[in-house]
Every structure is written in C-alpha cells, then in structure tokens.
C-alpha cells in the first residue's frame, strides 16, 4: 500500500485514468469501513482510501478534539485488506483558504441532523468538494449509515463531478447497533443501552412492514427509548427520497439521533 501525505506525490504516482474507487473516511476504522472497501475492491481496479478528520464539520471544538484516532491500527487494517493507496492530507492542504471550509445547503434540507448540528453538512460538503477536486476517481463509496450525508453529497455532486456514488449497506451487530467510530467512546454498559435502542427500532420497523398503520406508534417508541439514560435529539419517520414528511409504506425511513453520555449517535432503519 502506498501512503501519501502530500498531494503532489499522490498526483505523480496515481494513474487517475484507471478505474479507481474512492473511500473517504475519518479513520478509526471498523467493520463498516471494511465493508465500503470490500465493495470498492469488487468494482474497481484500484482502491484509494482517505483518512482526514475534517475540522469544518464539527460544530463543537471538544467533539473534534475527542474524535477517536488510531492511525497505526488503521494502517494495519488497510494493509490487510490490500488497499492500493492511502491519502492522509493535512488541514492546510485541504483548505488553502478559509472560504473553502463551508458550502451552503438549501433551507429545505435543514432537517434532521442539518437542523440540530448547525454547519455540520456545510463542512461535509466542503471537504467532499475539496477531496473530489484532487481525487478524480470513477466511483465514490459512501455508507447508508450516514443517510442524510449520502443524500446531500449525491445532490451536491450530481451536476458538478463525473464520479458515480455507490451506497453501501449499514454494517451492524446482529439486528442491532451500527458500527461507528464513536462507539469507541462508549463504555460496555453504554454499548448495551445503544444495542437495546437499536433493537427496539428494528422491531418497530418490522411492525410497520407488517402493517403500515403502526407508524402511529412512534410516540410510544419515543417514550420507551427515552426511559434509558439518553438525550433524544430526534426520532422521526421521513420520506427517503426527499426527506419530507410525506411518507407511505414504500418510501419511509426511520431516523434517530441521540446523546449517550455526551456521545452523539445516529442511525436509520
Ligand atoms: P466516517 O469515518 O465516520 O466519516 O465514515 C466514513 C464512511 O463510512 C461514510 O461513508 C460512512 O457512512 C461509512 N460508515 C460508517 N459507519 C458505517 C457502518 N456501520 N456501515 C456502513 N458504512 C459505514
């Protein structure tokens, strides 16, 4: 695996005319990232992974500082997976000027996490824009775990870049908690709680699949989940194509965000 810390070297050594799959990450890799990389390996000649903890997408400095980092273990994982290229840029290489650090999102998209994490997706789109200017890959692999992120990135790059977005299924403990770098900040007791919450929503989703009228039980679910020692930010059912509230049995998705001991977790079912 070739490791690049500078853009010049990356541009000299990588043939961007080849079929390259790009997997952007913030490191602290887990089974979810591995699944993206494996999908990329199946579809592409070469796989390029980036690790960059993007400061402009954190709306709280403390959250940025506390974000789990483990570059040595990440490199081991990537080598084991036979990844071709790893790009580890520095903030000053990505953002040569402060004005590149945010890209506006439309008012109608300011729902769910965009409503509660002010400036977060503006930072996500900004980093994607900077990365895609540098990395002319053919495919971009993104996880459905971050559904709204995927939704906004897809919309943003549609008429701007040629790269094709490939969504990858969420990897989770059996019918339970989704893998996330932030899980590393949780105690085993908290992991148990997060697993219970995920299982509750999973069963609720099954009940809706059986009978759509069960969407009306959302408030019961909210009360049930709130009994755990968590701060629920939102639990909503929305249209997965538009993120509006116009739902029916074939377009709905359940979204949750909550804090467990100051660690913010998100998921969707
Ligand atoms: P992150 O390092 O958290 O920025 O995530 C990098 C990519 O991995 C994003 O496209 C995420 O959606 C994806 N990802 C994170 N967790 C999972 C998971 N449990 N299953 C599948 N993809 C994931």
mmCIF file with all atom_site columns, N, CA and C in Angstrom, residues 174-201:
data_model
loop_
_atom_site.group_PDB
_atom_site.id
_atom_site.type_symbol
_atom_site.label_atom_id
_atom_site.label_alt_id
_atom_site.label_comp_id
_atom_site.label_asym_id
_atom_site.label_entity_id
_atom_site.label_seq_id
_atom_site.pdbx_PDB_ins_code
_atom_site.Cartn_x
_atom_site.Cartn_y
_atom_site.Cartn_z
_atom_site.occupancy
_atom_site.B_iso_or_equiv
_atom_site.pdbx_formal_charge
_atom_site.auth_seq_id
_atom_site.auth_comp_id
_atom_site.auth_asym_id
_atom_site.auth_atom_id
_atom_site.pdbx_PDB_model_num
ATOM 1  N N  . UNK A 1 174 ? -25.758 -7.974 15.119 1.00 0.00 ? 174 UNK A N  1
ATOM 2  C CA . UNK A 1 174 ? -26.964 -8.621 14.593 1.00 0.00 ? 174 UNK A CA 1
ATOM 3  C C  . UNK A 1 174 ? -28.260 -7.852 14.938 1.00 0.00 ? 174 UNK A C  1
ATOM 4  N N  . UNK A 1 175 ? -28.937 -7.350 13.918 1.00 0.00 ? 175 UNK A N  1
ATOM 5  C CA . UNK A 1 175 ? -30.200 -6.585 14.071 1.00 0.00 ? 175 UNK A CA 1
ATOM 6  C C  . UNK A 1 175 ? -30.090 -5.505 15.144 1.00 0.00 ? 175 UNK A C  1
ATOM 7  N N  . UNK A 1 176 ? -28.934 -4.975 15.317 1.00 0.00 ? 176 UNK A N  1
ATOM 8  C CA . UNK A 1 176 ? -28.727 -4.131 16.494 1.00 0.00 ? 176 UNK A CA 1
ATOM 9  C C  . UNK A 1 176 ? -27.877 -2.914 16.139 1.00 0.00 ? 176 UNK A C  1
ATOM 10 N N  . UNK A 1 177 ? -27.021 -2.514 17.066 1.00 0.00 ? 177 UNK A N  1
ATOM 11 C CA . UNK A 1 177 ? -26.253 -1.274 16.940 1.00 0.00 ? 177 UNK A CA 1
ATOM 12 C C  . UNK A 1 177 ? -25.360 -1.253 15.685 1.00 0.00 ? 177 UNK A C  1
ATOM 13 N N  . UNK A 1 178 ? -25.353 -0.108 15.001 1.00 0.00 ? 178 UNK A N  1
ATOM 14 C CA . UNK A 1 178 ? -24.482 0.054  13.826 1.00 0.00 ? 178 UNK A CA 1
ATOM 15 C C  . UNK A 1 178 ? -23.057 0.319  14.292 1.00 0.00 ? 178 UNK A C  1
ATOM 16 N N  . UNK A 1 179 ? -22.081 -0.231 13.558 1.00 0.00 ? 179 UNK A N  1
ATOM 17 C CA . UNK A 1 179 ? -20.685 0.099  13.859 1.00 0.00 ? 179 UNK A CA 1
ATOM 18 C C  . UNK A 1 179 ? -20.466 1.582  13.618 1.00 0.00 ? 179 UNK A C  1
ATOM 19 N N  . UNK A 1 180 ? -19.681 2.208  14.494 1.00 0.00 ? 180 UNK A N  1
ATOM 20 C CA . UNK A 1 180 ? -19.372 3.627  14.350 1.00 0.00 ? 180 UNK A CA 1
ATOM 21 C C  . UNK A 1 180 ? -18.073 3.903  15.103 1.00 0.00 ? 180 UNK A C  1
ATOM 22 N N  . UNK A 1 181 ? -17.282 4.819  14.580 1.00 0.00 ? 181 UNK A N  1
ATOM 23 C CA . UNK A 1 181 ? -16.029 5.166  15.282 1.00 0.00 ? 181 UNK A CA 1
ATOM 24 C C  . UNK A 1 181 ? -16.346 5.681  16.678 1.00 0.00 ? 181 UNK A C  1
ATOM 25 N N  . UNK A 1 182 ? -17.487 6.344  16.803 1.00 0.00 ? 182 UNK A N  1
ATOM 26 C CA . UNK A 1 182 ? -17.861 6.922  18.103 1.00 0.00 ? 182 UNK A CA 1
ATOM 27 C C  . UNK A 1 182 ? -18.183 5.854  19.153 1.00 0.00 ? 182 UNK A C  1
ATOM 28 N N  . UNK A 1 183 ? -18.474 4.612  18.711 1.00 0.00 ? 183 UNK A N  1
ATOM 29 C CA . UNK A 1 183 ? -18.735 3.544  19.696 1.00 0.00 ? 183 UNK A CA 1
ATOM 30 C C  . UNK A 1 183 ? -17.525 3.347  20.610 1.00 0.00 ? 183 UNK A C  1
ATOM 31 N N  . UNK A 1 184 ? -16.334 3.720  20.087 1.00 0.00 ? 184 UNK A N  1
ATOM 32 C CA . UNK A 1 184 ? -15.113 3.538  20.895 1.00 0.00 ? 184 UNK A CA 1
ATOM 33 C C  . UNK A 1 184 ? -15.094 4.466  22.103 1.00 0.00 ? 184 UNK A C  1
ATOM 34 N N  . UNK A 1 185 ? -15.962 5.479  22.096 1.00 0.00 ? 185 UNK A N  1
ATOM 35 C CA . UNK A 1 185 ? -16.016 6.408  23.227 1.00 0.00 ? 185 UNK A CA 1
ATOM 36 C C  . UNK A 1 185 ? -17.006 5.937  24.293 1.00 0.00 ? 185 UNK A C  1
ATOM 37 N N  . UNK A 1 186 ? -17.680 4.812  24.029 1.00 0.00 ? 186 UNK A N  1
ATOM 38 C CA . UNK A 1 186 ? -18.725 4.333  24.953 1.00 0.00 ? 186 UNK A CA 1
ATOM 39 C C  . UNK A 1 186 ? -18.221 3.224  25.864 1.00 0.00 ? 186 UNK A C  1
ATOM 40 N N  . UNK A 1 187 ? -18.750 3.191  27.085 1.00 0.00 ? 187 UNK A N  1
ATOM 41 C CA . UNK A 1 187 ? -18.441 2.081  27.998 1.00 0.00 ? 187 UNK A CA 1
ATOM 42 C C  . UNK A 1 187 ? -19.248 0.861  27.546 1.00 0.00 ? 187 UNK A C  1
ATOM 43 N N  . UNK A 1 188 ? -18.913 -0.319 28.097 1.00 0.00 ? 188 UNK A N  1
ATOM 44 C CA . UNK A 1 188 ? -19.652 -1.518 27.653 1.00 0.00 ? 188 UNK A CA 1
ATOM 45 C C  . UNK A 1 188 ? -21.120 -1.422 28.097 1.00 0.00 ? 188 UNK A C  1
ATOM 46 N N  . UNK A 1 189 ? -21.353 -0.730 29.211 1.00 0.00 ? 189 UNK A N  1
ATOM 47 C CA . UNK A 1 189 ? -22.734 -0.547 29.675 1.00 0.00 ? 189 UNK A CA 1
ATOM 48 C C  . UNK A 1 189 ? -23.513 0.317  28.663 1.00 0.00 ? 189 UNK A C  1
ATOM 49 N N  . UNK A 1 190 ? -22.856 1.363  28.184 1.00 0.00 ? 190 UNK A N  1
ATOM 50 C CA . UNK A 1 190 ? -23.496 2.236  27.191 1.00 0.00 ? 190 UNK A CA 1
ATOM 51 C C  . UNK A 1 190 ? -23.744 1.499  25.870 1.00 0.00 ? 190 UNK A C  1
ATOM 52 N N  . UNK A 1 191 ? -22.788 0.649  25.502 1.00 0.00 ? 191 UNK A N  1
ATOM 53 C CA . UNK A 1 191 ? -22.962 -0.145 24.274 1.00 0.00 ? 191 UNK A CA 1
ATOM 54 C C  . UNK A 1 191 ? -24.221 -1.008 24.412 1.00 0.00 ? 191 UNK A C  1
ATOM 55 N N  . UNK A 1 192 ? -24.416 -1.595 25.610 1.00 0.00 ? 192 UNK A N  1
ATOM 56 C CA . UNK A 1 192 ? -25.613 -2.420 25.843 1.00 0.00 ? 192 UNK A CA 1
ATOM 57 C C  . UNK A 1 192 ? -26.878 -1.596 25.629 1.00 0.00 ? 192 UNK A C  1
ATOM 58 N N  . UNK A 1 193 ? -26.870 -0.371 26.170 1.00 0.00 ? 193 UNK A N  1
ATOM 59 C CA . UNK A 1 193 ? -28.049 0.502  26.023 1.00 0.00 ? 193 UNK A CA 1
ATOM 60 C C  . UNK A 1 193 ? -28.279 0.818  24.540 1.00 0.00 ? 193 UNK A C  1
ATOM 61 N N  . UNK A 1 194 ? -27.203 1.182  23.846 1.00 0.00 ? 194 UNK A N  1
ATOM 62 C CA . UNK A 1 194 ? -27.326 1.529  22.421 1.00 0.00 ? 194 UNK A CA 1
ATOM 63 C C  . UNK A 1 194 ? -27.843 0.337  21.611 1.00 0.00 ? 194 UNK A C  1
ATOM 64 N N  . UNK A 1 195 ? -27.401 -0.872 21.991 1.00 0.00 ? 195 UNK A N  1
ATOM 65 C CA . UNK A 1 195 ? -27.878 -2.084 21.302 1.00 0.00 ? 195 UNK A CA 1
ATOM 66 C C  . UNK A 1 195 ? -29.377 -2.261 21.547 1.00 0.00 ? 195 UNK A C  1
ATOM 67 N N  . UNK A 1 196 ? -29.803 -2.049 22.798 1.00 0.00 ? 196 UNK A N  1
ATOM 68 C CA . UNK A 1 196 ? -31.233 -2.205 23.126 1.00 0.00 ? 196 UNK A CA 1
ATOM 69 C C  . UNK A 1 196 ? -32.062 -1.225 22.300 1.00 0.00 ? 196 UNK A C  1
ATOM 70 N N  . UNK A 1 197 ? -31.587 0.011  22.199 1.00 0.00 ? 197 UNK A N  1
ATOM 71 C CA . UNK A 1 197 ? -32.329 1.037  21.453 1.00 0.00 ? 197 UNK A CA 1
ATOM 72 C C  . UNK A 1 197 ? -32.434 0.632  19.979 1.00 0.00 ? 197 UNK A C  1
ATOM 73 N N  . UNK A 1 198 ? -31.318 0.191  19.421 1.00 0.00 ? 198 UNK A N  1
ATOM 74 C CA . UNK A 1 198 ? -31.331 -0.208 18.000 1.00 0.00 ? 198 UNK A CA 1
ATOM 75 C C  . UNK A 1 198 ? -32.304 -1.371 17.785 1.00 0.00 ? 198 UNK A C  1
ATOM 76 N N  . UNK A 1 199 ? -32.298 -2.329 18.729 1.00 0.00 ? 199 UNK A N  1
ATOM 77 C CA . UNK A 1 199 ? -33.199 -3.487 18.587 1.00 0.00 ? 199 UNK A CA 1
ATOM 78 C C  . UNK A 1 199 ? -34.660 -3.061 18.644 1.00 0.00 ? 199 UNK A C  1
ATOM 79 N N  . UNK A 1 200 ? -34.950 -2.094 19.541 1.00 0.00 ? 200 UNK A N  1
ATOM 80 C CA . UNK A 1 200 ? -36.334 -1.588 19.652 1.00 0.00 ? 200 UNK A CA 1
ATOM 81 C C  . UNK A 1 200 ? -36.777 -0.997 18.310 1.00 0.00 ? 200 UNK A C  1
ATOM 82 N N  . UNK A 1 201 ? -35.901 -0.189 17.713 1.00 0.00 ? 201 UNK A N  1
ATOM 83 C CA . UNK A 1 201 ? -36.301 0.465  16.451 1.00 0.00 ? 201 UNK A CA 1
ATOM 84 C C  . UNK A 1 201 ? -36.405 -0.575 15.332 1.00 0.00 ? 201 UNK A C  1
#
